[in-house]
Amino acid sequence: MSRWINRFFALMTFGPVLIWLGAIVAVMVLGGIYDCKIDEAGAYPRDFHGADIGKTAAMLGFLAAWGPVLLGPIVLVSAGAWGLLALIGYLRRRARLYDP
């Protein structure tokens, strides 16, 4: 398999997981250190270095809570396709090795 195909499937498999983990870390930092109220009821106004981040914090909370449901199918399909292509490539190389 070519290098760009591996990189594409690695990005499609691990990228959503890293985005979800980043949202969790952002919610923990905003909620813990900066004392922002973040829940699913709505956005609460919060001044963060001169800017209101209430809506952003609410969307990060939504992504942190519902990330596996939203991003899970993308991860599973891309990981399955990556594994299938790797298996096909392995079987083709093996067949070429033992071809008389």
mmCIF file with all atom_site columns, C-alpha atoms in Angstrom:
data_model
loop_
_atom_site.group_PDB
_atom_site.id
_atom_site.type_symbol
_atom_site.label_atom_id
_atom_site.label_alt_id
_atom_site.label_comp_id
_atom_site.label_asym_id
_atom_site.label_entity_id
_atom_site.label_seq_id
_atom_site.pdbx_PDB_ins_code
_atom_site.Cartn_x
_atom_site.Cartn_y
_atom_site.Cartn_z
_atom_site.occupancy
_atom_site.B_iso_or_equiv
_atom_site.pdbx_formal_charge
_atom_site.auth_seq_id
_atom_site.auth_comp_id
_atom_site.auth_asym_id
_atom_site.auth_atom_id
_atom_site.pdbx_PDB_model_num
ATOM 1   C CA . MET A 1 1   ? 0.000   0.000   0.000  1.00 0.00 ? 1   MET A CA 1
ATOM 2   C CA . SER A 1 2   ? 1.315   3.410   -0.807 1.00 0.00 ? 2   SER A CA 1
ATOM 3   C CA . ARG A 1 3   ? 2.363   5.856   1.847  1.00 0.00 ? 3   ARG A CA 1
ATOM 4   C CA . TRP A 1 4   ? -0.348  8.432   1.090  1.00 0.00 ? 4   TRP A CA 1
ATOM 5   C CA . ILE A 1 5   ? -3.107  5.832   1.475  1.00 0.00 ? 5   ILE A CA 1
ATOM 6   C CA . ASN A 1 6   ? -1.747  4.855   4.888  1.00 0.00 ? 6   ASN A CA 1
ATOM 7   C CA . ARG A 1 7   ? -1.548  8.507   5.915  1.00 0.00 ? 7   ARG A CA 1
ATOM 8   C CA . PHE A 1 8   ? -5.094  9.186   4.730  1.00 0.00 ? 8   PHE A CA 1
ATOM 9   C CA . PHE A 1 9   ? -6.549  6.254   6.661  1.00 0.00 ? 9   PHE A CA 1
ATOM 10  C CA . ALA A 1 10  ? -4.455  7.094   9.733  1.00 0.00 ? 10  ALA A CA 1
ATOM 11  C CA . LEU A 1 11  ? -5.845  10.632  9.635  1.00 0.00 ? 11  LEU A CA 1
ATOM 12  C CA . MET A 1 12  ? -9.424  9.392   9.173  1.00 0.00 ? 12  MET A CA 1
ATOM 13  C CA . THR A 1 13  ? -9.032  6.855   11.993 1.00 0.00 ? 13  THR A CA 1
ATOM 14  C CA . PHE A 1 14  ? -7.119  8.817   14.606 1.00 0.00 ? 14  PHE A CA 1
ATOM 15  C CA . GLY A 1 15  ? -8.131  12.389  13.709 1.00 0.00 ? 15  GLY A CA 1
ATOM 16  C CA . PRO A 1 16  ? -11.690 12.226  15.087 1.00 0.00 ? 16  PRO A CA 1
ATOM 17  C CA . VAL A 1 17  ? -10.430 10.567  18.269 1.00 0.00 ? 17  VAL A CA 1
ATOM 18  C CA . LEU A 1 18  ? -7.905  13.367  18.790 1.00 0.00 ? 18  LEU A CA 1
ATOM 19  C CA . ILE A 1 19  ? -10.595 16.009  18.138 1.00 0.00 ? 19  ILE A CA 1
ATOM 20  C CA . TRP A 1 20  ? -12.860 14.357  20.724 1.00 0.00 ? 20  TRP A CA 1
ATOM 21  C CA . LEU A 1 21  ? -10.062 14.128  23.300 1.00 0.00 ? 21  LEU A CA 1
ATOM 22  C CA . GLY A 1 22  ? -9.180  17.772  22.642 1.00 0.00 ? 22  GLY A CA 1
ATOM 23  C CA . ALA A 1 23  ? -12.790 18.770  23.301 1.00 0.00 ? 23  ALA A CA 1
ATOM 24  C CA . ILE A 1 24  ? -12.735 16.862  26.598 1.00 0.00 ? 24  ILE A CA 1
ATOM 25  C CA . VAL A 1 25  ? -9.515  18.571  27.680 1.00 0.00 ? 25  VAL A CA 1
ATOM 26  C CA . ALA A 1 26  ? -10.879 22.004  26.676 1.00 0.00 ? 26  ALA A CA 1
ATOM 27  C CA . VAL A 1 27  ? -14.084 21.435  28.664 1.00 0.00 ? 27  VAL A CA 1
ATOM 28  C CA . MET A 1 28  ? -12.105 20.293  31.697 1.00 0.00 ? 28  MET A CA 1
ATOM 29  C CA . VAL A 1 29  ? -9.824  23.333  31.525 1.00 0.00 ? 29  VAL A CA 1
ATOM 30  C CA . LEU A 1 30  ? -12.654 25.806  30.978 1.00 0.00 ? 30  LEU A CA 1
ATOM 31  C CA . GLY A 1 31  ? -14.804 24.226  33.655 1.00 0.00 ? 31  GLY A CA 1
ATOM 32  C CA . GLY A 1 32  ? -12.077 23.644  36.214 1.00 0.00 ? 32  GLY A CA 1
ATOM 33  C CA . ILE A 1 33  ? -9.515  26.395  35.938 1.00 0.00 ? 33  ILE A CA 1
ATOM 34  C CA . TYR A 1 34  ? -11.653 29.203  34.495 1.00 0.00 ? 34  TYR A CA 1
ATOM 35  C CA . ASP A 1 35  ? -14.835 28.223  36.378 1.00 0.00 ? 35  ASP A CA 1
ATOM 36  C CA . CYS A 1 36  ? -17.132 28.226  33.345 1.00 0.00 ? 36  CYS A CA 1
ATOM 37  C CA . LYS A 1 37  ? -20.542 26.609  33.670 1.00 0.00 ? 37  LYS A CA 1
ATOM 38  C CA . ILE A 1 38  ? -20.836 24.051  30.871 1.00 0.00 ? 38  ILE A CA 1
ATOM 39  C CA . ASP A 1 39  ? -23.844 21.774  30.497 1.00 0.00 ? 39  ASP A CA 1
ATOM 40  C CA . GLU A 1 40  ? -26.326 20.673  27.869 1.00 0.00 ? 40  GLU A CA 1
ATOM 41  C CA . ALA A 1 41  ? -29.015 23.135  28.950 1.00 0.00 ? 41  ALA A CA 1
ATOM 42  C CA . GLY A 1 42  ? -27.547 25.960  26.915 1.00 0.00 ? 42  GLY A CA 1
ATOM 43  C CA . ALA A 1 43  ? -24.826 28.544  26.609 1.00 0.00 ? 43  ALA A CA 1
ATOM 44  C CA . TYR A 1 44  ? -23.947 30.721  29.569 1.00 0.00 ? 44  TYR A CA 1
ATOM 45  C CA . PRO A 1 45  ? -22.154 34.035  29.051 1.00 0.00 ? 45  PRO A CA 1
ATOM 46  C CA . ARG A 1 46  ? -18.529 33.856  30.118 1.00 0.00 ? 46  ARG A CA 1
ATOM 47  C CA . ASP A 1 47  ? -15.807 36.462  29.588 1.00 0.00 ? 47  ASP A CA 1
ATOM 48  C CA . PHE A 1 48  ? -12.492 34.879  28.638 1.00 0.00 ? 48  PHE A CA 1
ATOM 49  C CA . HIS A 1 49  ? -9.710  37.400  28.079 1.00 0.00 ? 49  HIS A CA 1
ATOM 50  C CA . GLY A 1 50  ? -12.125 39.968  26.679 1.00 0.00 ? 50  GLY A CA 1
ATOM 51  C CA . ALA A 1 51  ? -14.249 37.660  24.523 1.00 0.00 ? 51  ALA A CA 1
ATOM 52  C CA . ASP A 1 52  ? -17.508 35.869  25.259 1.00 0.00 ? 52  ASP A CA 1
ATOM 53  C CA . ILE A 1 53  ? -16.914 32.122  24.894 1.00 0.00 ? 53  ILE A CA 1
ATOM 54  C CA . GLY A 1 54  ? -20.248 30.852  26.172 1.00 0.00 ? 54  GLY A CA 1
ATOM 55  C CA . LYS A 1 55  ? -21.430 29.399  22.843 1.00 0.00 ? 55  LYS A CA 1
ATOM 56  C CA . THR A 1 56  ? -18.008 27.921  22.082 1.00 0.00 ? 56  THR A CA 1
ATOM 57  C CA . ALA A 1 57  ? -17.878 26.276  25.505 1.00 0.00 ? 57  ALA A CA 1
ATOM 58  C CA . ALA A 1 58  ? -21.379 24.869  25.002 1.00 0.00 ? 58  ALA A CA 1
ATOM 59  C CA . MET A 1 59  ? -20.419 23.380  21.619 1.00 0.00 ? 59  MET A CA 1
ATOM 60  C CA . LEU A 1 60  ? -17.227 21.903  23.086 1.00 0.00 ? 60  LEU A CA 1
ATOM 61  C CA . GLY A 1 61  ? -19.322 20.354  25.857 1.00 0.00 ? 61  GLY A CA 1
ATOM 62  C CA . PHE A 1 62  ? -21.702 18.903  23.288 1.00 0.00 ? 62  PHE A CA 1
ATOM 63  C CA . LEU A 1 63  ? -18.795 17.450  21.279 1.00 0.00 ? 63  LEU A CA 1
ATOM 64  C CA . ALA A 1 64  ? -17.140 16.067  24.418 1.00 0.00 ? 64  ALA A CA 1
ATOM 65  C CA . ALA A 1 65  ? -20.362 14.372  25.534 1.00 0.00 ? 65  ALA A CA 1
ATOM 66  C CA . TRP A 1 66  ? -21.657 13.149  22.174 1.00 0.00 ? 66  TRP A CA 1
ATOM 67  C CA . GLY A 1 67  ? -18.336 12.747  20.346 1.00 0.00 ? 67  GLY A CA 1
ATOM 68  C CA . PRO A 1 68  ? -18.260 8.946   20.290 1.00 0.00 ? 68  PRO A CA 1
ATOM 69  C CA . VAL A 1 69  ? -21.792 8.813   18.892 1.00 0.00 ? 69  VAL A CA 1
ATOM 70  C CA . LEU A 1 70  ? -21.054 11.376  16.178 1.00 0.00 ? 70  LEU A CA 1
ATOM 71  C CA . LEU A 1 71  ? -17.484 10.416  15.306 1.00 0.00 ? 71  LEU A CA 1
ATOM 72  C CA . GLY A 1 72  ? -17.566 6.686   16.085 1.00 0.00 ? 72  GLY A CA 1
ATOM 73  C CA . PRO A 1 73  ? -18.991 5.564   12.741 1.00 0.00 ? 73  PRO A CA 1
ATOM 74  C CA . ILE A 1 74  ? -16.321 7.555   10.873 1.00 0.00 ? 74  ILE A CA 1
ATOM 75  C CA . VAL A 1 75  ? -13.581 5.908   12.925 1.00 0.00 ? 75  VAL A CA 1
ATOM 76  C CA . LEU A 1 76  ? -15.024 2.402   12.551 1.00 0.00 ? 76  LEU A CA 1
ATOM 77  C CA . VAL A 1 77  ? -15.563 2.631   8.791  1.00 0.00 ? 77  VAL A CA 1
ATOM 78  C CA . SER A 1 78  ? -12.141 4.096   8.084  1.00 0.00 ? 78  SER A CA 1
ATOM 79  C CA . ALA A 1 79  ? -10.379 1.600   10.371 1.00 0.00 ? 79  ALA A CA 1
ATOM 80  C CA . GLY A 1 80  ? -12.253 -1.281  8.732  1.00 0.00 ? 80  GLY A CA 1
ATOM 81  C CA . ALA A 1 81  ? -11.413 -0.053  5.229  1.00 0.00 ? 81  ALA A CA 1
ATOM 82  C CA . TRP A 1 82  ? -7.770  0.446   6.229  1.00 0.00 ? 82  TRP A CA 1
ATOM 83  C CA . GLY A 1 83  ? -7.592  -3.084  7.627  1.00 0.00 ? 83  GLY A CA 1
ATOM 84  C CA . LEU A 1 84  ? -9.281  -4.542  4.544  1.00 0.00 ? 84  LEU A CA 1
ATOM 85  C CA . LEU A 1 85  ? -6.894  -2.777  2.174  1.00 0.00 ? 85  LEU A CA 1
ATOM 86  C CA . ALA A 1 86  ? -3.917  -3.892  4.262  1.00 0.00 ? 86  ALA A CA 1
ATOM 87  C CA . LEU A 1 87  ? -5.188  -7.487  4.154  1.00 0.00 ? 87  LEU A CA 1
ATOM 88  C CA . ILE A 1 88  ? -5.668  -7.359  0.384  1.00 0.00 ? 88  ILE A CA 1
ATOM 89  C CA . GLY A 1 89  ? -2.172  -5.947  -0.068 1.00 0.00 ? 89  GLY A CA 1
ATOM 90  C CA . TYR A 1 90  ? -0.698  -8.648  2.171  1.00 0.00 ? 90  TYR A CA 1
ATOM 91  C CA . LEU A 1 91  ? -2.484  -11.425 0.271  1.00 0.00 ? 91  LEU A CA 1
ATOM 92  C CA . ARG A 1 92  ? -1.357  -9.997  -3.097 1.00 0.00 ? 92  ARG A CA 1
ATOM 93  C CA . ARG A 1 93  ? 2.280   -9.828  -1.953 1.00 0.00 ? 93  ARG A CA 1
ATOM 94  C CA . ARG A 1 94  ? 2.059   -13.348 -0.559 1.00 0.00 ? 94  ARG A CA 1
ATOM 95  C CA . ALA A 1 95  ? 0.536   -14.695 -3.791 1.00 0.00 ? 95  ALA A CA 1
ATOM 96  C CA . ARG A 1 96  ? 3.299   -13.018 -5.838 1.00 0.00 ? 96  ARG A CA 1
ATOM 97  C CA . LEU A 1 97  ? 5.957   -14.577 -3.611 1.00 0.00 ? 97  LEU A CA 1
ATOM 98  C CA . TYR A 1 98  ? 4.690   -18.119 -4.109 1.00 0.00 ? 98  TYR A CA 1
ATOM 99  C CA . ASP A 1 99  ? 3.760   -17.794 -7.784 1.00 0.00 ? 99  ASP A CA 1
ATOM 100 C CA . PRO A 1 100 ? 5.708   -20.433 -9.744 1.00 0.00 ? 100 PRO A CA 1
#
